XYZ file of C-alpha atoms in Angstrom:
686
model
C 87.509 74.837 84.938
C 85.592 77.068 82.656
C 83.207 79.740 83.937
C 80.313 77.548 83.687
C 81.895 75.052 86.019
C 83.173 75.520 89.331
C 86.278 77.220 89.802
C 87.699 79.682 87.363
C 91.240 80.848 87.209
C 93.245 83.905 86.903
C 93.156 87.192 89.089
C 89.959 88.197 91.059
C 88.611 91.460 91.959
C 86.234 91.408 95.300
C 84.652 94.490 96.592
C 84.026 94.623 100.486
C 80.834 96.535 101.101
C 78.530 97.038 104.236
C 77.016 99.435 106.412
C 78.858 102.087 108.502
C 80.595 100.088 111.426
C 80.015 96.577 110.255
C 83.668 95.655 110.133
C 84.554 95.857 106.608
C 88.125 97.162 106.901
C 88.631 94.676 109.889
C 87.630 91.732 107.474
C 90.139 93.002 104.811
C 92.905 93.123 107.554
C 91.911 89.559 108.655
C 92.010 88.367 105.010
C 95.307 89.965 104.443
C 96.861 88.456 107.661
C 95.537 85.141 106.984
C 96.822 85.033 103.447
C 100.379 86.423 104.594
C 100.097 89.809 102.962
C 100.707 91.558 106.062
C 102.764 90.189 108.950
C 100.516 91.563 111.751
C 96.858 91.843 112.217
C 96.423 95.700 112.151
C 93.902 97.231 114.444
C 91.477 99.772 112.800
C 90.965 101.726 116.169
C 94.800 101.892 116.734
C 94.976 103.264 113.163
C 97.451 100.321 112.013
C 95.335 98.587 109.314
C 96.227 98.719 105.631
C 92.395 100.066 104.836
C 91.598 103.475 106.435
C 95.339 104.554 106.119
C 94.483 108.141 105.075
C 94.722 111.016 107.675
C 91.119 111.653 107.398
C 90.077 108.148 107.766
C 92.212 107.859 110.997
C 91.101 111.158 112.308
C 87.176 110.171 112.091
C 87.502 106.300 112.737
C 85.750 105.501 109.355
C 86.382 104.808 105.817
C 86.196 108.043 103.663
C 87.364 106.454 100.326
C 87.785 103.225 98.795
C 90.887 101.321 99.733
C 92.844 98.851 97.710
C 94.973 95.809 98.698
C 96.129 92.740 96.870
C 96.889 89.309 98.062
C 97.558 85.684 96.948
C 95.528 82.753 98.137
C 96.200 79.406 96.952
C 98.244 80.556 93.956
C 95.474 82.770 92.764
C 95.603 86.653 93.143
C 93.047 88.859 94.688
C 92.400 92.529 94.789
C 90.084 93.550 97.635
C 88.259 97.163 97.353
C 87.159 98.118 100.753
C 84.451 100.445 100.272
C 83.196 103.156 102.781
C 79.775 102.206 104.503
C 78.624 105.641 105.360
C 76.040 106.810 102.903
C 77.860 110.070 102.734
C 80.885 108.324 101.158
C 79.398 105.119 99.278
C 79.171 106.847 95.789
C 83.164 107.438 95.813
C 83.558 103.611 95.409
C 80.666 103.044 92.831
C 82.543 103.459 89.886
C 85.059 100.572 91.282
C 82.193 98.470 91.749
C 81.578 98.377 88.172
C 84.289 96.063 87.299
C 84.577 93.779 90.272
C 83.560 89.956 90.089
C 82.088 89.766 93.130
C 80.927 91.638 96.371
C 81.169 90.539 99.898
C 78.646 92.349 101.998
C 79.373 92.654 105.585
C 76.631 92.937 107.870
C 76.209 92.923 111.968
C 73.569 90.502 113.238
C 71.608 93.942 113.933
C 68.282 94.737 112.691
C 68.938 98.492 113.234
C 71.148 98.133 110.234
C 68.602 96.934 107.647
C 68.020 100.201 105.913
C 71.478 100.700 105.330
C 71.923 97.248 104.090
C 69.240 97.779 101.645
C 70.881 100.699 100.132
C 73.888 98.832 99.644
C 72.445 95.605 98.067
C 70.099 97.961 95.763
C 73.287 99.362 94.277
C 74.571 95.824 93.729
C 71.316 94.438 92.393
C 71.134 97.365 89.792
C 74.533 96.213 88.412
C 73.983 92.532 88.797
C 77.006 91.966 90.852
C 77.158 88.569 92.413
C 77.355 88.964 95.910
C 77.923 86.876 99.294
C 76.607 88.251 102.638
C 78.950 87.876 105.403
C 77.298 88.111 108.851
C 80.080 89.604 111.114
C 80.769 89.683 114.717
C 79.031 86.408 115.486
C 81.030 86.584 118.788
C 78.764 89.368 119.931
C 75.308 87.690 118.442
C 72.519 86.692 120.962
C 69.776 85.764 118.584
C 69.087 82.747 116.634
C 70.959 83.162 113.099
C 68.038 81.927 111.100
C 65.699 84.405 112.709
C 68.149 87.212 111.968
C 68.675 86.197 108.209
C 64.909 86.098 107.958
C 64.708 89.696 109.570
C 67.555 90.916 106.842
C 65.862 89.406 104.039
C 63.595 92.729 103.429
C 66.742 94.266 102.398
C 67.495 91.918 99.653
C 65.883 91.300 96.376
C 67.161 87.798 96.051
C 66.602 84.959 98.693
C 69.312 85.550 101.446
C 70.694 81.493 101.520
C 72.231 80.590 104.765
C 75.089 78.252 104.141
C 76.574 77.863 107.641
C 74.841 77.726 111.218
C 76.835 78.513 114.487
C 77.834 76.036 117.002
C 76.803 77.526 120.500
C 78.280 77.058 123.941
C 77.159 78.900 126.713
C 75.298 81.560 124.398
C 78.476 82.111 122.552
C 79.384 80.781 118.990
C 82.350 78.684 119.198
C 82.208 77.105 115.922
C 79.885 76.497 112.812
C 78.441 73.898 110.594
C 78.760 74.113 106.814
C 75.587 73.026 105.322
C 77.268 72.174 101.914
C 80.033 70.349 103.201
C 78.006 68.676 106.151
C 80.994 69.397 108.435
C 81.413 71.210 111.832
C 84.592 73.338 112.610
C 85.451 74.830 115.756
C 86.977 78.481 115.753
C 90.473 79.082 116.997
C 91.369 82.864 117.596
C 93.583 84.328 114.704
C 94.136 80.645 113.441
C 92.338 78.187 111.189
C 89.282 76.562 112.412
C 89.436 72.815 113.391
C 87.368 70.020 112.117
C 85.093 68.420 114.995
C 82.525 65.757 114.991
C 78.866 66.937 115.184
C 76.705 66.226 118.231
C 73.447 64.699 117.993
C 71.701 67.834 118.597
C 73.870 69.700 116.148
C 73.298 66.980 113.449
C 69.545 67.635 113.920
C 69.932 71.436 113.416
C 71.992 70.675 110.433
C 69.538 68.601 108.668
C 66.930 71.245 109.166
C 68.846 74.026 108.072
C 70.456 72.263 105.129
C 66.788 71.176 103.793
C 65.946 74.766 103.881
C 68.933 75.629 101.711
C 68.368 72.813 99.450
C 64.556 74.132 99.025
C 65.569 77.637 98.083
C 68.097 76.256 95.544
C 65.508 74.012 94.114
C 63.264 77.144 93.311
C 65.558 77.467 90.291
C 66.341 73.986 89.591
C 63.472 71.519 88.600
C 65.966 68.448 88.923
C 66.787 69.275 92.431
C 63.152 70.229 93.155
C 62.103 66.713 91.956
C 64.750 64.949 94.020
C 63.507 66.797 97.102
C 60.013 65.896 96.315
C 60.732 62.199 96.073
C 63.197 62.319 99.303
C 66.356 61.433 97.340
C 69.313 62.952 98.578
C 71.237 65.164 95.729
C 75.032 64.658 95.561
C 77.320 66.781 96.653
C 78.737 67.891 93.176
C 75.136 68.745 92.298
C 74.603 70.877 95.503
C 77.637 72.860 94.774
C 76.838 73.161 91.294
C 73.459 74.866 92.193
C 75.357 77.061 94.898
C 77.753 78.250 92.182
C 75.547 78.948 89.414
C 72.568 80.547 91.247
C 75.137 82.743 93.080
C 76.873 83.820 89.893
C 73.632 84.574 88.411
C 72.354 86.668 91.471
C 69.505 84.261 91.938
C 70.531 83.874 95.651
C 72.926 85.328 98.327
C 74.739 83.024 100.156
C 75.200 84.107 103.885
C 78.334 83.196 105.688
C 79.198 83.689 109.437
C 82.155 84.766 111.151
C 83.969 87.349 113.419
C 86.562 89.155 111.424
C 88.416 90.572 114.633
C 89.150 87.151 115.879
C 89.719 85.907 112.052
C 86.807 83.502 112.719
C 85.161 82.275 109.234
C 87.909 84.072 107.182
C 89.371 80.760 105.479
C 85.838 79.293 104.567
C 84.950 82.829 103.041
C 88.174 82.715 100.992
C 87.545 79.086 99.808
C 84.009 80.225 98.811
C 85.609 83.219 96.699
C 88.087 80.865 95.184
C 85.710 77.910 93.956
C 82.426 79.463 93.563
C 83.134 83.138 92.708
C 83.128 84.155 89.113
C 86.006 85.612 87.289
C 87.011 88.183 84.528
C 85.454 86.545 81.744
C 81.979 86.687 83.558
C 82.595 90.168 84.440
C 83.328 91.463 80.957
C 80.382 89.885 79.544
C 78.174 91.510 82.412
C 79.744 95.041 81.252
C 78.909 93.952 77.556
C 82.725 94.331 76.731
C 83.584 93.552 73.144
C 86.143 91.026 72.164
C 89.081 92.975 70.456
C 89.921 91.742 66.984
C 93.461 93.136 66.839
C 94.533 91.697 70.449
C 94.175 95.294 72.066
C 93.651 95.855 75.689
C 90.499 97.234 77.190
C 90.450 98.640 80.985
C 87.867 100.117 83.096
C 89.053 103.354 85.317
C 87.791 102.442 88.795
C 89.173 105.031 90.889
C 91.634 108.193 90.599
C 94.303 109.291 93.184
C 96.501 112.298 93.090
C 99.702 111.615 94.902
C 101.698 114.048 96.437
C 105.030 113.030 94.602
C 104.137 110.712 91.758
C 101.306 112.486 90.195
C 97.998 110.980 89.090
C 97.371 107.285 89.167
C 94.264 105.721 87.462
C 93.402 102.644 89.406
C 92.107 100.242 86.572
C 91.083 96.686 85.674
C 92.080 95.008 82.906
C 88.822 93.466 81.309
C 90.560 92.213 78.011
C 94.235 91.637 76.960
C 97.456 92.584 78.585
C 99.243 96.020 78.920
C 102.968 97.127 79.394
C 104.492 100.196 80.760
C 104.715 103.021 78.247
C 101.660 101.968 76.384
C 99.279 104.659 74.824
C 95.723 104.595 75.700
C 92.743 105.754 73.650
C 89.113 106.730 74.899
C 85.897 107.415 72.986
C 86.151 107.956 69.132
C 89.596 107.136 69.522
C 90.814 110.318 71.122
C 94.134 109.853 72.654
C 94.123 109.772 76.375
C 97.950 109.563 76.715
C 100.871 107.456 77.338
C 101.159 105.685 80.727
C 104.377 106.558 82.509
C 104.587 104.108 85.443
C 102.450 100.739 86.229
C 101.823 99.977 89.815
C 100.258 97.423 92.045
C 98.258 99.014 95.004
C 98.531 98.193 98.665
C 96.692 100.520 100.698
C 98.753 103.836 100.527
C 101.788 101.955 99.025
C 102.562 101.061 95.444
C 104.606 98.562 94.040
C 106.027 99.182 90.520
C 105.661 96.683 87.596
C 106.529 96.334 83.871
C 103.321 94.581 82.636
C 100.023 93.273 83.717
C 97.459 90.881 82.143
C 93.834 90.355 81.827
C 92.052 90.443 85.283
C 94.417 92.415 87.182
C 93.901 95.832 88.928
C 96.858 98.193 88.160
C 97.481 101.812 88.803
C 98.449 103.868 85.536
C 100.746 106.519 85.948
C 100.292 110.151 84.986
C 97.222 109.775 82.447
C 96.023 113.020 83.198
C 93.140 113.027 80.695
C 91.821 109.304 82.188
C 88.764 110.224 84.277
C 87.221 108.015 86.763
C 84.451 105.762 85.271
C 85.601 105.983 81.704
C 87.078 102.964 79.552
C 90.145 102.828 77.994
C 92.037 100.743 75.067
C 95.344 100.309 73.513
C 93.415 100.478 70.075
C 93.569 103.497 68.118
C 89.959 102.859 67.109
C 88.943 103.873 70.736
C 86.032 102.487 72.762
C 82.806 104.093 74.640
C 82.598 103.852 78.318
C 81.097 100.449 79.201
C 79.426 101.503 82.305
C 78.040 104.918 83.311
C 77.016 106.091 86.824
C 74.146 108.467 87.463
C 75.519 110.902 90.144
C 73.494 111.302 93.473
C 71.556 114.416 93.929
C 73.699 116.673 96.381
C 72.252 116.916 99.704
C 74.484 119.500 101.573
C 76.218 122.627 100.194
C 78.901 125.271 101.440
C 80.621 128.257 100.012
C 84.191 128.203 99.966
C 87.163 130.437 99.725
C 90.657 130.731 100.505
C 91.770 132.836 103.587
C 94.667 134.121 101.385
C 93.830 135.833 98.319
C 97.112 134.398 96.475
C 95.486 131.020 96.732
C 92.357 131.508 94.640
C 93.832 129.887 91.317
C 95.380 127.005 93.238
C 91.904 126.461 95.074
C 90.071 126.102 91.770
C 92.773 123.507 90.653
C 92.684 121.510 93.578
C 89.064 121.306 93.818
C 89.151 119.736 90.477
C 91.475 117.308 91.741
C 89.254 116.501 94.667
C 86.345 115.923 92.324
C 88.323 113.548 90.287
C 89.060 111.213 93.068
C 85.364 111.724 94.226
C 83.028 112.321 91.644
C 80.092 112.709 94.092
C 81.687 116.146 94.830
C 80.480 118.854 92.653
C 81.656 122.280 92.136
C 79.828 125.213 90.948
C 80.875 128.767 90.361
C 77.826 130.841 91.079
C 77.867 133.955 88.842
C 75.093 135.850 90.551
C 76.712 135.570 94.115
C 80.273 135.056 92.896
C 80.713 132.188 95.518
C 82.432 128.826 94.926
C 80.049 126.322 96.138
C 80.909 122.689 97.031
C 78.101 120.240 96.912
C 78.360 116.695 98.378
C 76.395 113.874 100.195
C 76.360 115.021 103.873
C 78.247 117.510 106.460
C 80.942 114.912 106.912
C 81.336 114.284 103.335
C 82.302 118.129 102.974
C 84.018 118.330 106.192
C 86.825 115.670 104.973
C 86.999 117.516 101.653
C 87.947 120.555 103.330
C 90.629 118.532 105.658
C 92.027 117.477 102.585
C 92.318 120.925 100.845
C 93.947 122.126 104.290
C 96.237 118.889 105.092
C 96.969 117.444 101.464
C 97.124 120.638 99.598
C 97.985 123.277 102.269
C 95.124 125.558 101.494
C 93.623 127.326 104.398
C 89.734 127.469 103.613
C 86.901 129.581 104.952
C 83.468 128.147 104.621
C 79.896 129.322 105.009
C 76.311 128.673 104.076
C 75.719 129.401 100.241
C 73.628 132.598 99.702
C 69.968 132.067 99.032
C 68.981 133.579 95.722
C 66.181 135.958 97.111
C 64.500 138.314 94.743
C 62.422 141.704 95.390
C 59.135 142.577 93.386
C 56.256 144.887 93.444
C 52.702 144.748 94.644
C 51.697 148.369 93.350
C 51.811 150.693 90.405
C 53.190 154.205 90.034
C 54.207 156.745 87.498
C 57.637 158.685 88.221
C 59.731 161.038 86.469
C 63.237 160.776 86.093
C 65.200 163.726 84.847
C 69.139 163.805 84.322
C 70.591 167.256 83.551
C 74.005 168.013 83.997
C 76.072 171.208 82.614
C 79.712 171.270 82.968
C 81.094 173.580 79.946
C 80.755 172.494 76.378
C 77.969 169.859 75.782
C 75.810 169.107 78.765
C 74.016 166.197 79.730
C 70.002 166.094 79.342
C 67.382 163.190 79.491
C 63.883 163.333 80.632
C 61.417 160.327 81.062
C 58.132 159.475 82.588
C 57.811 155.948 83.305
C 54.910 153.711 84.352
C 55.839 151.062 86.724
C 53.542 148.107 87.433
C 53.666 144.507 88.832
C 53.592 141.188 86.511
C 52.301 138.010 87.455
C 54.745 135.732 89.167
C 57.569 134.268 87.000
C 56.902 136.682 84.207
C 60.168 138.426 84.605
C 60.663 141.770 83.141
C 58.768 143.721 80.201
C 59.414 147.248 78.388
C 56.948 148.913 76.532
C 56.665 152.507 75.187
C 53.803 154.725 74.040
C 55.676 157.583 73.359
C 53.730 159.939 70.979
C 54.790 163.152 69.024
C 58.468 162.262 69.395
C 58.875 163.824 72.687
C 61.647 161.237 73.341
C 63.394 160.070 70.013
C 63.279 156.280 69.056
C 67.127 155.777 69.134
C 66.828 156.434 73.057
C 64.322 153.568 73.659
C 66.997 151.100 74.276
C 68.893 153.459 76.432
C 65.882 154.005 78.757
C 65.284 150.381 78.793
C 69.006 149.595 79.898
C 68.783 152.402 82.477
C 65.544 150.539 83.888
C 67.347 147.087 84.018
C 70.538 148.945 85.917
C 67.835 149.857 88.734
C 66.430 146.192 89.031
C 69.811 144.910 89.702
C 69.592 146.007 93.116
C 66.067 146.434 94.626
C 64.976 148.782 97.359
C 64.308 146.542 100.150
C 67.857 144.690 100.563
C 69.685 145.008 97.157
C 68.286 141.727 95.707
C 67.398 141.659 91.906
C 63.807 143.006 91.134
C 61.627 140.709 89.065
C 58.189 140.625 87.547
C 58.046 144.108 86.822
C 56.548 145.949 83.756
C 57.819 149.490 82.814
C 56.181 151.567 80.247
C 57.904 154.728 78.903
C 55.001 156.880 78.390
C 56.477 160.477 78.137
C 59.767 162.658 78.308
C 61.751 165.415 76.535
C 64.926 165.708 75.064
C 67.462 168.461 74.015
C 68.719 168.567 70.317
C 72.454 169.035 71.567
C 72.730 167.834 75.094
C 70.775 164.516 74.914
C 72.549 161.292 74.482
C 72.290 157.569 75.125
C 73.889 157.967 78.408
C 71.789 160.667 79.638
C 68.546 158.889 78.771
C 70.180 155.729 80.400
C 70.725 157.794 83.429
C 67.340 159.135 83.565
C 65.870 155.533 83.238
C 67.772 154.607 86.414
C 66.925 157.657 88.286
C 63.081 157.152 87.856
C 63.294 153.508 88.835
C 65.123 154.179 91.820
C 62.709 156.973 92.810
C 59.534 154.648 91.788
C 60.309 151.392 93.046
C 60.234 152.426 96.849
C 56.378 153.625 96.190
C 55.283 150.421 94.830
C 55.015 148.219 97.930
C 58.295 146.243 97.397
C 58.347 142.783 98.896
C 60.833 140.062 99.163
C 60.584 136.873 96.928
C 62.145 133.508 98.350
C 62.783 130.493 96.289
C 60.476 127.522 96.995
C 61.670 124.046 96.147
C 60.067 120.947 95.286
C 61.471 118.439 97.971
C 61.429 114.456 97.311
C 62.648 112.586 100.462
C 63.393 109.016 100.410
C 63.115 107.534 103.924
C 62.252 104.003 105.568
C 58.774 104.386 106.443
C 59.045 103.923 109.883
C 60.684 107.293 110.075
C 57.922 109.012 107.653
C 55.799 110.405 110.516
C 58.989 111.995 111.934
C 59.598 113.437 108.469
C 56.315 114.933 108.192
C 57.242 116.889 111.198
C 60.592 118.108 110.244
C 58.943 119.221 106.786
C 56.375 121.250 108.862
C 58.855 122.790 111.313
C 60.774 123.989 108.320
C 57.656 126.059 106.871
C 57.248 123.099 104.324
C 53.832 122.288 102.621
C 53.361 118.537 102.738
C 51.933 117.401 99.114
C 51.800 113.732 100.438
C 53.896 110.409 100.327
C 53.747 107.193 98.674
C 55.609 104.077 98.696
C 59.198 104.309 97.011
C 59.012 101.982 93.710
C 60.827 98.632 94.110
C 62.103 99.624 97.773
C 60.259 97.428 100.356
C 59.566 99.308 103.367
C 60.518 102.703 102.103
C 58.402 105.954 101.284
C 58.897 109.146 99.274
C 57.726 112.278 100.807
C 56.816 115.130 98.803
C 56.792 118.865 99.750
C 57.275 122.344 98.853
C 60.054 124.009 100.996
C 61.747 127.145 101.238
C 65.213 127.013 99.810
C 66.752 128.747 103.063
C 65.294 125.799 105.054
C 67.111 123.193 103.014
C 70.825 123.779 104.184
C 71.065 121.354 106.857
C 67.718 119.410 106.264
C 69.895 116.289 105.641
C 71.444 116.194 108.990
C 67.978 116.147 110.681
C 66.701 113.508 108.222
C 69.540 111.077 108.803
C 69.177 111.379 112.480
C 65.702 110.135 112.315
C 66.329 107.340 109.602
C 69.356 105.169 110.868
C 71.406 107.542 108.462
C 69.953 106.469 105.339
C 67.688 109.209 104.249
C 68.307 111.177 100.926
C 66.335 114.007 99.114
C 66.266 115.561 95.858
C 65.228 119.442 95.518
C 64.340 121.135 92.445
C 63.342 124.977 91.965
C 59.452 125.075 91.912
C 58.490 128.828 92.117
C 59.130 132.042 93.824
C 56.870 133.079 96.861
C 56.442 136.305 98.942
C 58.185 136.459 102.114
C 56.756 138.743 104.853
C 56.713 139.435 108.480
C 59.596 138.450 110.852
C 61.323 136.296 108.516
C 61.489 138.782 105.827
C 62.956 141.557 108.412
C 65.603 139.016 109.454
C 66.840 138.597 105.849
C 66.697 142.516 105.002
C 68.669 143.094 108.054
C 71.364 140.597 107.586
C 71.674 141.698 103.710
C 72.119 145.346 105.118
C 74.607 144.083 107.817
C 76.715 142.284 104.945
C 76.977 145.555 102.730
């Protein structure tokens, strides 16, 4: 059948996403076990699963990167991408989401997970990725499923369409009724479900729930709407046609139920993916992928992996054409990316070599060092622009890192670049003022895992600390001071004599140098030298050695010697005058103040306001977050020194989903006890 019909053919790529702890990796393991890709159902907790197979994932019992596994089901090939659930690691898998055909959103029947579910659904909605909600852990559900779906609806822009209802016995879900098939099935642990007859009570429940499903579908189909109004039963083919098209268009989000740990509901999920999910043709169209006229291939790079022995692997989806080992790839403007050396299928941490791959397949390209995550590749020398771009999330946590061994400094820089390639949400900055290497990320655990990789995978022992806050110093009073540099050591001496006036400027005006010399007491050719000497003194202020800003200096008088004066002598005189005068100008510390916009579910807004106040923040107000039902944006001004671990506290009051953006706003005087502490720390560090 074509893409407009029911079932499509060819390889499929499916993302498994969902909040932290919802059972995504267990679902992947159940799918692999049910399809025969693994001989034994692996336990996540015991560290035996295909997903979460890295040392870091197993150490923390959580997904910290996207895991990829391939399997066959009823003669179709499926590549599943198990994406991290924690908000700290979610962006790592965002480039991979672009090229998937469909997303299975795994969620527990728990209203506390609604904010996290909303974050994930938003990312899918923004990309127009078709999605199915798999309501997991039904063996532990104690509430009515229809009520739970109604509660979860706030997280989805599209209607959640219940496709199955549970069969209950002693308050436990022992099976399900498929509302589209109008059949009942009894669960068998780690085995396919068994078709059973519906009881009269279940038959009534099925009629009621099915009618609700058809009503929702009819919102997008006038023919179905007319049939329901006339009390005519639509044909089974028509119902499935509506289910397929409305899901593929993102108009509805079908809801399936099950329990991945017992492999309950897995076969039905697989059949929905097989018969109703879109394929590569639809995905390529969604990405606005051009149709090559020369038969060339087009690929989207979904993820980069640096292996210990095999070099770099570029996990890619073939959107058009086919490839073979040894092909040369090109990027934008026909820039040659390189020749592939090795072509592999991926199964968790394992790779399986192949010689060629066709459209729709997810494949690892070996040793394409210039192929970065998120770019689009082609075998055409004409090149191709990237089909999908990803806005990097604002970093919310930072640490300064350095190797314990000096010999590892060069290695550290190269290794950090590899980490950032594998996870584009890791940002690296070389701070020229402090001399620090700063690693930015999405949370404390995000950066902790990065350091564990540096030490475990790349054998670099790391020291870390909070990044230096860029304090400044300024003055509040004016003074005039003379600086004289005179030195005689045989032959020509050194002589420079200046009188300078120092005064404060308005905040943010920086530095100004002027001269009002009359009578040539200081020759013009030395004015620049005096200014340079003044600037030398501003590098380290009198309070704590921070840069001095917002200062005006005027050269008003001085003297020179026809033989002994020089540029260096007048530069030294300017420095001496400033160092003597600045302490008399009532110096004061300045701290950077940031404009902080915090995105948070609105039930946590009062707690966020308290957090802002406790961190010396000035609350500017809050408003509803645009297009995010139930969320607020809280805006404040907050000292940069108070932002270091802000995200930890914000997430503790927001079910782990809060985020923020901070941009520099202004410098502000810091006095009293807080100033004393900064000065003491700076002097202790000298």
